[in-house]
XYZ file of C-alpha atoms in Angstrom:
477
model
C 29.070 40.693 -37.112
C 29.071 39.360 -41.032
C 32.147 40.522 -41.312
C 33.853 38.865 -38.108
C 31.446 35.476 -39.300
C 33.897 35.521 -42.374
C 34.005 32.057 -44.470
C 34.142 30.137 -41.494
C 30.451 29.564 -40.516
C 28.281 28.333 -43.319
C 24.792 30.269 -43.848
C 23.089 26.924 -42.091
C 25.766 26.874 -39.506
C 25.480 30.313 -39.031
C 21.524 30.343 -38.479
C 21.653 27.190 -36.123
C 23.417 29.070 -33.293
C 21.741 32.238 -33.917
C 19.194 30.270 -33.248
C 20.183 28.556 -30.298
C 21.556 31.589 -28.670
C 18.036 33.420 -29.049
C 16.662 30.502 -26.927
C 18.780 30.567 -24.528
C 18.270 34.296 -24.524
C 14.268 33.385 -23.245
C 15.279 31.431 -20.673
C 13.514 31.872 -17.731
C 15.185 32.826 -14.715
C 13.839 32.685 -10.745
C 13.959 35.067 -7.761
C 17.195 34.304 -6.794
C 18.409 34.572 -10.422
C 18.662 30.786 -10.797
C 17.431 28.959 -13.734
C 13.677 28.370 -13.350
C 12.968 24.485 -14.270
C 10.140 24.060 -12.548
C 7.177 26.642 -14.098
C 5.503 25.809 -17.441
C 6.884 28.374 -18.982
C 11.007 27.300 -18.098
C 10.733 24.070 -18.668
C 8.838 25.089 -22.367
C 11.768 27.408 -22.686
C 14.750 24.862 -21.454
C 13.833 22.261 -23.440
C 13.919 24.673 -26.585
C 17.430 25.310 -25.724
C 18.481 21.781 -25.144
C 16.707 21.070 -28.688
C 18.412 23.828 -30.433
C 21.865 22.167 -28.837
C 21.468 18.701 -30.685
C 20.568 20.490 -33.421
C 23.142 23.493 -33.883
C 25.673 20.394 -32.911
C 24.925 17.725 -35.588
C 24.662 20.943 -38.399
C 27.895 21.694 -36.909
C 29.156 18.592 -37.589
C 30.469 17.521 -34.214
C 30.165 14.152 -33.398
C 28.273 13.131 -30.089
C 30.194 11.477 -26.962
C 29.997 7.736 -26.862
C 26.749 6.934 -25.455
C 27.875 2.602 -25.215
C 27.419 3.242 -21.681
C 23.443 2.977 -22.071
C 23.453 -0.690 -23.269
C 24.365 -1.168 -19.412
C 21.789 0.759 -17.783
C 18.161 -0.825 -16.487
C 15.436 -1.510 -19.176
C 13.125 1.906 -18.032
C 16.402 3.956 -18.463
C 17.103 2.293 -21.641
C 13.819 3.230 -23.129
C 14.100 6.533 -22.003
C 17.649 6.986 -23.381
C 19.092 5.444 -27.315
C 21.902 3.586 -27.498
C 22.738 6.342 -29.429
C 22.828 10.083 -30.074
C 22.996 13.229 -27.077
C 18.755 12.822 -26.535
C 19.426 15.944 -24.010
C 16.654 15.319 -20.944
C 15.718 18.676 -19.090
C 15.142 15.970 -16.277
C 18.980 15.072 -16.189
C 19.964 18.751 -16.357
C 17.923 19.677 -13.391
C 19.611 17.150 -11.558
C 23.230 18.738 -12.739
C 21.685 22.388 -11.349
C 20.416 21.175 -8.272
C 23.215 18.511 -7.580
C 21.894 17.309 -4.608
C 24.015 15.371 -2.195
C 21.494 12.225 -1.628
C 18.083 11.399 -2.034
C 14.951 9.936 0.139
C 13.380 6.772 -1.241
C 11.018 4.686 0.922
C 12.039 6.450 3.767
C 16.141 5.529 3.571
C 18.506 8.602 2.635
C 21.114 7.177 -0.650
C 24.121 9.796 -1.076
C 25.633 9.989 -4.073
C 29.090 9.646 -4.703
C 32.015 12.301 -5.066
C 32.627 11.687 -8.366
C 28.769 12.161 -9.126
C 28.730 15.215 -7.335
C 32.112 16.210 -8.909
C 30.866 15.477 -12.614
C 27.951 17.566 -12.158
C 30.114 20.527 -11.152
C 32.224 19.763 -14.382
C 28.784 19.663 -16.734
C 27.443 23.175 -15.116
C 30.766 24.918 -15.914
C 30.331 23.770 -19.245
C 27.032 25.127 -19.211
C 28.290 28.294 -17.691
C 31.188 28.624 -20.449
C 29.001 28.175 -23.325
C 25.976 30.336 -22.099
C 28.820 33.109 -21.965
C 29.648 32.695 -25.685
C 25.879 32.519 -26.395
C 24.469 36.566 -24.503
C 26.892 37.722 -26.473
C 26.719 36.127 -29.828
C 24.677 39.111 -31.464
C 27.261 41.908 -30.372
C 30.411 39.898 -30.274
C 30.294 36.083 -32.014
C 32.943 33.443 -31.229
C 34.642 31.875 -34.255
C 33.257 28.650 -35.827
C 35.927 26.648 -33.667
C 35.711 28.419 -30.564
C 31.565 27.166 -30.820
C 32.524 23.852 -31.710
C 34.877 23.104 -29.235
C 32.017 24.570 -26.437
C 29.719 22.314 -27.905
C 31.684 19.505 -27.932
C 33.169 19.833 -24.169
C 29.972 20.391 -23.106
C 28.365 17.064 -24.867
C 31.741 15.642 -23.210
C 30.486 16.719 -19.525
C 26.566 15.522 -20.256
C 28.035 12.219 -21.167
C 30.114 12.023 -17.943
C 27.579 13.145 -15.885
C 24.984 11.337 -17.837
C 26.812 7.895 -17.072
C 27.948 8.455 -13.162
C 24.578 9.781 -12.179
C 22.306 7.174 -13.847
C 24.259 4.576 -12.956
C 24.257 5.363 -9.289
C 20.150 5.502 -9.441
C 20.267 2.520 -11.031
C 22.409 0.991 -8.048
C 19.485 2.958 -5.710
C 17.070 1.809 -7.365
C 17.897 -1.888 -6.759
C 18.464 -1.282 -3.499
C 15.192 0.208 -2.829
C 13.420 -2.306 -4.510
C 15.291 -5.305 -2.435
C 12.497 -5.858 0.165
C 10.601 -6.823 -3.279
C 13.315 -9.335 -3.584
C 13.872 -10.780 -0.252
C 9.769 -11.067 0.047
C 9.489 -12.443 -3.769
C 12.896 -14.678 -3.402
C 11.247 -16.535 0.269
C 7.664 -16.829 -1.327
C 9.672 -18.723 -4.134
C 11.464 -21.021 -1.885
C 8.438 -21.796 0.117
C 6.586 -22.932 -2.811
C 9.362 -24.968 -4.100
C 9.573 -26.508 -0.695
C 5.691 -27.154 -0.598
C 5.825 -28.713 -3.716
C 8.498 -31.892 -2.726
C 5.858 -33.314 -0.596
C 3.283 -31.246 -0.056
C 2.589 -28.587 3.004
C 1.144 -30.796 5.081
C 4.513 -33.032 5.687
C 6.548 -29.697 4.918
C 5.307 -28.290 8.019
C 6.724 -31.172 10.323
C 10.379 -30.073 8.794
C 11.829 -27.132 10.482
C 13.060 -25.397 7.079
C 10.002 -25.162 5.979
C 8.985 -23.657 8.981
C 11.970 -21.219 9.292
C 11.292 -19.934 5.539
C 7.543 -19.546 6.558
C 8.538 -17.495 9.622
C 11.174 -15.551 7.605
C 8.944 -15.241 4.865
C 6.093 -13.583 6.810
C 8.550 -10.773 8.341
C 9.722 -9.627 5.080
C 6.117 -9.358 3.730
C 5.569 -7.125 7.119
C 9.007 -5.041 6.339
C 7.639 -4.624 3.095
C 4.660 -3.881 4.071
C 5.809 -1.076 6.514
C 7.528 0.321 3.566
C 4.701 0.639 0.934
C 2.165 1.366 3.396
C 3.493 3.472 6.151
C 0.092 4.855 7.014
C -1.584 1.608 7.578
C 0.119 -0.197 9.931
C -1.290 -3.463 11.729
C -0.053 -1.606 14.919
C 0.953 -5.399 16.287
C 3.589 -7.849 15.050
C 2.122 -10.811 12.805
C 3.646 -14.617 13.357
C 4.200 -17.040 10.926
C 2.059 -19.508 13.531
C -1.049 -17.886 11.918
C -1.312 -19.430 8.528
C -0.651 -23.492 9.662
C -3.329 -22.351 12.376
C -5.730 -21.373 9.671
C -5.219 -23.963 7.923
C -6.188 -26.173 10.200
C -9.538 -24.206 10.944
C -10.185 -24.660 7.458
C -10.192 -28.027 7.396
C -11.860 -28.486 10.410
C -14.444 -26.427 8.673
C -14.620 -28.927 5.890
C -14.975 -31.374 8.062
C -18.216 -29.884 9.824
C -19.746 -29.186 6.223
C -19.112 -32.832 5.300
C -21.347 -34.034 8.406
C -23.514 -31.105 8.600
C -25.926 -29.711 11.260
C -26.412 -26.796 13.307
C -22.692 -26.562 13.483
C -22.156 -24.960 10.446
C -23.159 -21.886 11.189
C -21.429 -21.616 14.624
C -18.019 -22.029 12.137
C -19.089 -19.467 10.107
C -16.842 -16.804 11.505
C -13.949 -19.507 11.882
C -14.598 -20.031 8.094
C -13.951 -16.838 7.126
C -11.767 -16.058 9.336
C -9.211 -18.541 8.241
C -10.324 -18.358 4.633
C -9.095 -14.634 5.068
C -5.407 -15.523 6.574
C -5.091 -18.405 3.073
C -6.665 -16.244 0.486
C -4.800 -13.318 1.114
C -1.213 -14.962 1.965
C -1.696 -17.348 -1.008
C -2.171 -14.386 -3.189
C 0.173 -11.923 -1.973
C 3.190 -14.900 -2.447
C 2.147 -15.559 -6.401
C 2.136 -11.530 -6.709
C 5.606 -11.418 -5.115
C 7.043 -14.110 -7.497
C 5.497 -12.227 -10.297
C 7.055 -8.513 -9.576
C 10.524 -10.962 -8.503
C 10.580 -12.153 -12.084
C 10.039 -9.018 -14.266
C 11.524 -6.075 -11.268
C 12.054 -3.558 -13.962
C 8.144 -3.205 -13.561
C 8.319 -1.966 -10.063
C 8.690 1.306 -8.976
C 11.458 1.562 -6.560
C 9.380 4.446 -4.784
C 7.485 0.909 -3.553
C 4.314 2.945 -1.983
C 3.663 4.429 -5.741
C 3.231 0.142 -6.444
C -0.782 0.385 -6.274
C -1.496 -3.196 -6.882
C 0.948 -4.197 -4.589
C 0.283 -1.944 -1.582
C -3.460 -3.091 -2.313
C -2.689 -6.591 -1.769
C -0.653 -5.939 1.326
C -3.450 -4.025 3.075
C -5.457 -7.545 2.216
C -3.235 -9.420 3.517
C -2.408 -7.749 6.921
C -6.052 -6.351 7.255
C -6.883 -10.095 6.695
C -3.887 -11.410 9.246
C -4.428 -8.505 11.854
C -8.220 -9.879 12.151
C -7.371 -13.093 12.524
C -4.952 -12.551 14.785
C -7.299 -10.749 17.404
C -9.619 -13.953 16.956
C -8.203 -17.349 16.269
C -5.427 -17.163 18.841
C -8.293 -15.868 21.556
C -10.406 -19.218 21.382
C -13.051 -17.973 23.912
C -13.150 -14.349 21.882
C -13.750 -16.333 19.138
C -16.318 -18.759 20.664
C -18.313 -15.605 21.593
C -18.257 -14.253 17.266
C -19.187 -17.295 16.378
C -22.206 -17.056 18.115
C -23.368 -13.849 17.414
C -22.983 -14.602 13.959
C -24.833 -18.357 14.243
C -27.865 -15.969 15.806
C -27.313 -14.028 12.988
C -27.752 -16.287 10.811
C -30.785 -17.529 11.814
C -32.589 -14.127 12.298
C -31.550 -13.935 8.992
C -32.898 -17.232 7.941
C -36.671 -16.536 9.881
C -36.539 -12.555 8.444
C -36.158 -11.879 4.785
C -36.384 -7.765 6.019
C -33.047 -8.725 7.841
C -31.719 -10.876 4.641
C -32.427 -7.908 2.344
C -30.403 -5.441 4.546
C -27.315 -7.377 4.090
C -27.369 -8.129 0.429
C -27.850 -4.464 -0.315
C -25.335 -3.309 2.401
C -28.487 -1.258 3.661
C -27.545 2.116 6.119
C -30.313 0.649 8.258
C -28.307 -2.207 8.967
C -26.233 -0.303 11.146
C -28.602 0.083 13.618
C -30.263 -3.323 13.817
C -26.669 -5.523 13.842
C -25.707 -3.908 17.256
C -29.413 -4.928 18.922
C -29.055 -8.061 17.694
C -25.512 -8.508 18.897
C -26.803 -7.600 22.017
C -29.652 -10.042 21.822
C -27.320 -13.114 21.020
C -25.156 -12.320 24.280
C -28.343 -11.890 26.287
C -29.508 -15.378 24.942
C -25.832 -17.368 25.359
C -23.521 -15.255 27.886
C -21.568 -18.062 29.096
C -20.497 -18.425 25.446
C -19.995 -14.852 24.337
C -19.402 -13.208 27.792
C -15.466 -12.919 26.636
C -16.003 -11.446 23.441
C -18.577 -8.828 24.575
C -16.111 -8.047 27.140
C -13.850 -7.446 24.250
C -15.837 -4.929 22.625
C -17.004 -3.131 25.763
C -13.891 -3.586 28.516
C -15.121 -0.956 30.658
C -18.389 -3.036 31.533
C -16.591 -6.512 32.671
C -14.035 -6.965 35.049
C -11.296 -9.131 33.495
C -11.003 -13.132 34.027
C -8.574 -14.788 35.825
C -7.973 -18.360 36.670
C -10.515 -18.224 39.748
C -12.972 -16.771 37.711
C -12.172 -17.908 34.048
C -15.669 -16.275 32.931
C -15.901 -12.107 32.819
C -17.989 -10.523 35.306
C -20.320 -7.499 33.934
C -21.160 -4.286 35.953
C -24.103 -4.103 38.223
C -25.871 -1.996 35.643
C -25.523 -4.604 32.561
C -26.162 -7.508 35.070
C -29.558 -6.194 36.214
C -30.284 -5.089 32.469
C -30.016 -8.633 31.919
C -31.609 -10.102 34.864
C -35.013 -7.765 33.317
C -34.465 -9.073 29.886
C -34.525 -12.589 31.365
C -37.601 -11.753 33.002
C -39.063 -10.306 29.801
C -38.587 -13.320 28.263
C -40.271 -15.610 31.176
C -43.233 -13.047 30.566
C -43.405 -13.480 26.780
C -43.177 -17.610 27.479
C -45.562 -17.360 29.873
C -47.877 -15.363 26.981
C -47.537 -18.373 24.748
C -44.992 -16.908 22.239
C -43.239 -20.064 20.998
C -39.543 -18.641 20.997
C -39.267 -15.657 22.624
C -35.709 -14.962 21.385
C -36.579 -15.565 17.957
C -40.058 -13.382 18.104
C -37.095 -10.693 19.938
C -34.942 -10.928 16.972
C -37.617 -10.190 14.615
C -38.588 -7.545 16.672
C -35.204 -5.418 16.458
C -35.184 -6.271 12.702
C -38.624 -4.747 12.352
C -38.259 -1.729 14.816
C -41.028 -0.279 16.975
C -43.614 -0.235 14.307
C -43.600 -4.593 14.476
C -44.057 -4.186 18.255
C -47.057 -2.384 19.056
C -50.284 -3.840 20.048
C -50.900 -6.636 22.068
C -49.057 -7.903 25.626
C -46.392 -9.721 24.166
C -45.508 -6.993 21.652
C -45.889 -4.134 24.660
C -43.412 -6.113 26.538
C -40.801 -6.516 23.876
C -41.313 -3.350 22.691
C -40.053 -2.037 26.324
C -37.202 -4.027 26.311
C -36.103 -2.960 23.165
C -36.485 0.981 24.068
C -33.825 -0.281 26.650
C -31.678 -2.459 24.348
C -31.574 0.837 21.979
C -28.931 2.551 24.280
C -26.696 -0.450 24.757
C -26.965 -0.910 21.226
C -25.637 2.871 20.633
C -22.919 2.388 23.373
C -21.719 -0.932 21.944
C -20.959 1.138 18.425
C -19.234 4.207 20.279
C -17.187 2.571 22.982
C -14.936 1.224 20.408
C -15.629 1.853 16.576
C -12.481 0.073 15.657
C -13.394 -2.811 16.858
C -17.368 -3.043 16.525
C -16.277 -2.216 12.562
């Protein structure tokens, strides 16, 4: 082997592909006999090789492809790649070997092109040319040319392939990310629209109102993209957002005046504040990831911030739609959570529950739910109805109010009668003495008459309070 190296290798030359044919001798093969890229123990070995390439080739004195072809690519490839140089990638190589057809992203299949398929035929041969000259470099060693001209042809394919491949995900890539564009491009123009005269005149103007509506089904496509596993599971209008808007500044109204009101708008308050908040953020986010897209991932579901703020926003949306476009539904929330309020203003037990999120709360909200309806049916009868279907038949225009099941009308027609009882023993406000019964449990309703008698109807109230959680946990939640 000295002999047949002759003058024609140097002694540096020489030991650069000795050594690069004694990696590729360690290369680590699968079952099938292909190359194994995968393992920790290929991928330490192919990278070796790919090393010992760039470096047997620049001792060798062969000069690298043009690389100008980078200075075109996106910013994330850039920084992955120099303008200059080979900078072999086991990465790219893999995607030579495995050469597949097309690729999934967000759910959409992207084939590549012939000539991307075609070039990555054309880099493997190399591959396949130049291992040949490397198993047998101990017994049998090519000449100094022969080396350099596999070297260079196969630098010649990378580049090729190199080019056509990443410049086809490049082209996927945008296309991937364009429901970030279409979302981040409309949340643009509807903020340069609001901004001429303000929303309140922009919504009398029928572009304003097509962008809005436009708007909010690309933030659903998108949506259905980055979250496929949470859907709202019903279609979201534009209509929403002027809607709560308007609940909102009813709202403001009521505070400005004051009164027992406030609480009844409560719900409505949040409600709406929900639907603003959420759409208000989501649009500045989606100008934001518009403006710098080399940030975002085109697999869009790997985009945590944004899939967070896009289970806000329809979380936020699908509740409000259940609620604000049901008036009477909504009526019936807003009083359970005014009597809420109250027991929570007349029972700091209750008012420490819900600042610490307490477990126990779980089993006093649902009596006290129950309690409010019992109180004020004609104004909650359609959202109890809601949450427990199977116990009210359904209203219609002769009977606009829903009509509960024998069983749940005579359990109210006792707890009316408890109540008569518990006036009758003097207790000032029999609802409010009820209240702070459930709050307390049985231990607050032992003793005397009136706390005997509320003390049976709350054994009672404790299995419509366990039925109201099961029948529908979705929806109690």
């Amino acid at each position: 082997a000295a002999g047949r190296r002759g003058p024609a290798f140097s002694r540096e030359e020489w030991g650069a592909v000795s050594r690069l044919a004694a990696a590729h001798s360690r290369l680590v093969h699968g079952e099938c006999g292909a190359f194994d890229t995968t393992s920790a123990m290929g991928v330490e070995a192919f990278t070796c090789v790919l090393s010992e390439l760039d470096a047997a080739s620049n001792i060798l004195r062969i000069p690298p492809a043009s690389r100008s072809y980078r200075a075109a690519f996106a910013k994330n490839y850039r920084d992955l790649l120099p303008p200059r140089g080979r900078a072999y990638r086991l990465d790219l190589f893999d995607a030579s070997l495995n050469n597949y057809p097309a690729i999934w992203v967000n759910g959409d299949m992207y084939d590549f092109s012939p000539s991307a398929l075609k070039s990555a035929e054309i880099l493997q041969g190399r591959w396949a040319e130049l291992g040949a000259h490397l198993r047998r470099w101990d017994v049998w060693p090519a000449r100094r040319g022969e080396i350099r001209s596999q070297l260079r042809m196969f630098d010649e394919a990378w580049a090729r392939f190199e080019e056509t491949y990443i410049t086809e995900l490049v082209d996927i890539e945008r296309r991937a990310k364009q429901p970030v564009v279409t979302a981040g491009a409309s949340a643009r123009r509807l903020a340069e629209l609001e901004q001429v005269r303000g929303a309140r005149c922009m919504y009398r103007q029928r572009m304003h109102h097509d962008e809005l509506v436009f708007l909010v089904d690309a933030i659903s496509k998108l949506s259905s993209v980055v979250n496929s596993t949470h859907s709202a599971g019903e279609e979201l209008a534009a209509d929403l957002l002027p809607m709560a808007r308007a609940a909102l500044a009813q709202c403001r109204r009521a505070e400005l005046r004051g009164g027992a009101a406030l609480d009844e708008l409560r719900a409505t308050r949040v409600l709406a504040a929900g639907v603003v908040e959420s759409f208000e953020e989501l649009c500045e986010f989606l100008r934001q990831a518009e403006a710098c897209l080399e940030l975002v991932d085109p697999h869009l579901g790997s985009n945590l911030d944004m899939a967070s703020k896009l289970r806000t926003w329809e979380d936020a949306w699908t509740l409000a739609t259940k609620y604000l476009r049901h008036q009477v539904i909504l009526q019936g929330v807003c009083t359970f959570v005014a009597e809420i309020c109250q027991a929570r203003r007349i029972s700091p037990k209750l008012s420490a529950m819900i600042d610490e999120t307490s477990a126990e709360l779980c089993l006093v909200m649902p009596r006290l739910v129950w309690l409010a309806f019992l109180a004020k049916p004609c104004r909650s009868a359609h959202a109890m109805s809601a949450l427990l279907p199977h116990r009210f038949c359904a209203a219609s225009q002769v009977r606009p109010m829903p009509r509960s099941d024998d069983e749940l009308q005579n359990f109210a027609a006792r707890c009316e009668a408890d109540v008569a009882i518990l006036h009758g023993l003097g207790v000032d406000s029999a609802w409010h003495f009820l209240m702070q019964s459930a709050i307390g449990g049985s231990e607050s309703v032992q003793g005397d008459h009136a706390h005997a008698t509320a003390d049976q109807l709350l054994h009672e109230l404790e299995s419509w309070s366990m039925e109201l959680q099961r029948s529908s946990p979705t929806r109690w939640n």
